């Protein structure tokens, strides 16, 4: 039987506000345990929440970025359950009146095709603290630094049909929130976390299958693997005559398997009701106008601009605009190089490969956008060949010089285009390889082309890569043809 | 022995008849000598009070006296006080030393008050008799076989017994006004949002409001002046200008329209109380007020509505008492469930557990619409009743309670009749309105309370109406037989 995969994602995004959503404590990551927990965060008796306006603005910005309705009077609710890292015994969240209503996110797949994924809603809520189960000899430690960190939870409709689409959607959300500057999007620090609802159904069937909720997926790669693993599990289960249970499953990235969470939460009745300590959040049109006016260029708009202004292919533009920092880097490099296409090739090619190899973010790139631009200029004016350019790039990467020019100079890598100097080199090579010259002259047009490469290679070798290939080709044709 | 009002004390301090240290010492002595009869204090902060009093005396000498400089008062033990146990009359918080002051405590401190100690209350303010306290019941100075009312019973008894000139209270369904009525005092529940709830341990967040309790309306005005005002730490506190309440006491009330709800004079009301209220209305008539019969048609729904909303909010407000971070924790918990279950089973008293159960039930999936949502709809109807009434009257008058102070133990086994004691006060909290209770007579030697209800943020008219009545009556000047 052919199966169709149905996926919906719930994405938690930590908002980069200086202080927590309901208290003045800092939200910085990595401080000593419980040093960023005030009386309010500890839920001391009598303390009360006060809403952080910046968190509201950040949530509205996200809503505007996905063309969603902004709820003018959204309401905070209490979600009641007991857990040691939940100090109040309830999480303050939004249930019936979330701040961001339905919206749309466009995703691009690797074949260049696009799809729309509907966002059901996004709501504001507070993060819980952390329970630390190691190092406490049979006890658990509680760190409340994270308790009260503002989050938006973005809930999609079950609109994705493959793991690839889910990853593309997650990347797009990541790209939107980082473009907006409302989150650092750092999955390794938990700034962006994802739960996936996964089900399968026979292709053509309208009704959804029973879904499993996958928790704890903390990287783009794991989202793809977790979903694929879960889909295989469900297919095998059903084809063996079993039934998928609606349950929460944990993805274990070490074993690449999903397994049911031992969870009493399933039976929990959260008893949602409006939090009486907080007034409804009233949003004026003037605030929306203000936020719209200050809205940065978003990935889709940037991608279109890169295509139209720089003449880039849709795929190049898509790759370059996924991360705002990459797009910004590219723009600087392209302007300084004076050639956007070459700049795009270098950013998506050599630079991206080197960053991946050394596990660096583009902000930490040893080669600056200006340096890359300078390097490309030398390619454009034929000072260096593409091959030498890679050498220069590596030298820049290793901080062997401040600019491409400095490295070209100090290493004597400038391309030789002088036909006198190159003519002598060509003559030497031809003289050293009389057999090949004979064969070339006897060969037909088709074979000649291939054989010409041999001579070019010999001359490049002799010139240590500095000979201008165009000039060599011309000289060879003259001399061999003669 | 001190029988002073705050106004008397301020005059005495100003005239140097006595120092704050002297008057504070007198109250501390009275507490030490007599409170064993009443049990009105949970914690007495003698050392701290005397040092505050000396500081106040110095400030006064330097001419740097705040409005209440050197006046000793007591705080209901529901207001957090930095460095001093704040128990909420619960075993759960018997060991809890608050690391911060409630806004009300801070504001009164900056006005210069001296804190004598923390007064007893029903556990977590849940009760109308002060019998649910972990520290034992409080006795009414007018009749020590009777309850002082609740939940601010300790504050009321302390004042009525002459162990404090005034105290703070909180009122969720009548917890200031009912004990004020039962102990012959004047107590004001301000408009919801008038006084910050920060640091006031929450019972039912949408109903709780702190306020003053004292012998006179004038003292209420003096205290409210210091307590009221916007607090950025409480999102439900309202940014409404605080008028001069003391100046407002002499506000011209001629032509004041007083509405008397016909629903308040039904079978449940003790005849003596009905007669006393009628008599007090005559006083107002003589003052030139116009008395009109009005209708608040949803009055009968107030108690059932309240006993959904208040427990619902309480059930989650009290979830934080879990034995993890502070407060009581059971011995040797086996695991997390055991920690939660035994901590809460052992730390909370019966009435608190009853209300947590009611509230949890009312919010449960499948029951929410039938109970909580319905109660919120009724709450709107009750508010509309008042809105309608205030189109034709300026204040609403009636009894504070249907009966005078009842005997200790009389209603403990029957929570519903206990809940019905709050029938006149509860609707006011549901509507968020200000209301004051003032002494208006006696029955079988026990005080009767007259309740005046005002428009939102119109405490001024209530205080003026109460004050001007007190200038024409002496009920509020009667001393309880048990007073010192």
PDB file of C-alpha atoms in Angstrom, chain A residues 39-40 42-50 78 80 82-84 87-90 144 264 269 271-274 276-279, chain B residues 80 96 99-100 197-201 205 232-236 316-317 319-320 325-326 336-337 340 344 360 363-365 368 372:
ATOM      1  CA  UNK A  39      10.768  36.097  44.029  1.00  0.00           C
ATOM      2  CA  UNK A  40       8.273  36.186  41.156  1.00  0.00           C
ATOM      3  CA  UNK A  42      10.225  31.336  42.471  1.00  0.00           C
ATOM      4  CA  UNK A  43       6.465  31.863  42.867  1.00  0.00           C
ATOM      5  CA  UNK A  44       6.928  33.199  46.364  1.00  0.00           C
ATOM      6  CA  UNK A  45       3.599  33.859  48.108  1.00  0.00           C
ATOM      7  CA  UNK A  46       1.985  37.148  47.165  1.00  0.00           C
ATOM      8  CA  UNK A  47       4.107  37.797  44.102  1.00  0.00           C
ATOM      9  CA  UNK A  48       2.364  38.799  40.903  1.00  0.00           C
ATOM     10  CA  UNK A  49       3.204  38.699  37.194  1.00  0.00           C
ATOM     11  CA  UNK A  50       3.677  41.851  35.139  1.00  0.00           C
ATOM     12  CA  UNK A  78      -3.302  29.136  33.464  1.00  0.00           C
ATOM     13  CA  UNK A  80      -2.402  23.701  35.779  1.00  0.00           C
ATOM     14  CA  UNK A  82       2.411  19.930  39.234  1.00  0.00           C
ATOM     15  CA  UNK A  83       6.072  19.581  38.426  1.00  0.00           C
ATOM     16  CA  UNK A  84       9.079  20.716  40.452  1.00  0.00           C
ATOM     17  CA  UNK A  87       7.128  26.961  40.417  1.00  0.00           C
ATOM     18  CA  UNK A  88       3.550  28.241  40.431  1.00  0.00           C
ATOM     19  CA  UNK A  89       1.983  24.862  39.763  1.00  0.00           C
ATOM     20  CA  UNK A  90       0.654  26.293  36.519  1.00  0.00           C
ATOM     21  CA  UNK A 144      14.762  28.091  37.718  1.00  0.00           C
ATOM     22  CA  UNK A 264       1.394  10.618  33.710  1.00  0.00           C
ATOM     23  CA  UNK A 269      -6.594  17.674  33.115  1.00  0.00           C
ATOM     24  CA  UNK A 271      -7.953  22.961  33.927  1.00  0.00           C
ATOM     25  CA  UNK A 272      -7.215  25.961  31.710  1.00  0.00           C
ATOM     26  CA  UNK A 273      -8.857  29.179  32.809  1.00  0.00           C
ATOM     27  CA  UNK A 274      -8.117  32.884  32.331  1.00  0.00           C
ATOM     28  CA  UNK A 276      -6.948  36.557  37.011  1.00  0.00           C
ATOM     29  CA  UNK A 277      -3.611  38.244  37.766  1.00  0.00           C
ATOM     30  CA  UNK A 278      -3.239  39.541  34.222  1.00  0.00           C
ATOM     31  CA  UNK A 279      -5.515  41.785  32.227  1.00  0.00           C
TER      32      UNK A 279
ATOM     33  CA  UNK B  80       4.341  39.671  53.431  1.00  0.00           C
ATOM     34  CA  UNK B  96       8.014  31.102  55.967  1.00  0.00           C
ATOM     35  CA  UNK B  99      12.184  38.147  51.827  1.00  0.00           C
ATOM     36  CA  UNK B 100      10.156  41.207  50.767  1.00  0.00           C
ATOM     37  CA  UNK B 197      -2.193  43.132  45.864  1.00  0.00           C
ATOM     38  CA  UNK B 198       1.567  42.668  45.528  1.00  0.00           C
ATOM     39  CA  UNK B 199       2.851  40.720  48.511  1.00  0.00           C
ATOM     40  CA  UNK B 200      -0.649  39.986  49.746  1.00  0.00           C
ATOM     41  CA  UNK B 201      -0.916  36.210  49.645  1.00  0.00           C
ATOM     42  CA  UNK B 205      -7.073  37.015  42.704  1.00  0.00           C
ATOM     43  CA  UNK B 232       3.486  48.688  38.627  1.00  0.00           C
ATOM     44  CA  UNK B 233       4.061  45.316  40.322  1.00  0.00           C
ATOM     45  CA  UNK B 234       0.325  44.512  40.286  1.00  0.00           C
ATOM     46  CA  UNK B 235      -1.154  44.422  36.772  1.00  0.00           C
ATOM     47  CA  UNK B 236      -4.669  44.636  38.198  1.00  0.00           C
ATOM     48  CA  UNK B 316      -4.613  27.158  41.359  1.00  0.00           C
ATOM     49  CA  UNK B 317      -3.283  30.044  43.478  1.00  0.00           C
ATOM     50  CA  UNK B 319      -0.701  25.092  43.779  1.00  0.00           C
ATOM     51  CA  UNK B 320       2.605  26.813  44.524  1.00  0.00           C
ATOM     52  CA  UNK B 325      10.927  25.737  47.329  1.00  0.00           C
ATOM     53  CA  UNK B 326       9.708  27.034  50.707  1.00  0.00           C
ATOM     54  CA  UNK B 336       7.697  13.123  43.963  1.00  0.00           C
ATOM     55  CA  UNK B 337       4.048  12.115  44.224  1.00  0.00           C
ATOM     56  CA  UNK B 340       3.235  16.547  46.831  1.00  0.00           C
ATOM     57  CA  UNK B 344      -0.371  19.252  50.918  1.00  0.00           C
ATOM     58  CA  UNK B 360     -10.518  21.894  41.020  1.00  0.00           C
ATOM     59  CA  UNK B 363     -12.459  23.929  36.479  1.00  0.00           C
ATOM     60  CA  UNK B 364     -12.323  20.297  35.394  1.00  0.00           C
ATOM     61  CA  UNK B 365     -12.764  19.411  31.806  1.00  0.00           C
ATOM     62  CA  UNK B 368     -15.986  24.091  33.219  1.00  0.00           C
ATOM     63  CA  UNK B 372     -16.915  28.330  35.988  1.00  0.00           C
TER      64      UNK B 372
END
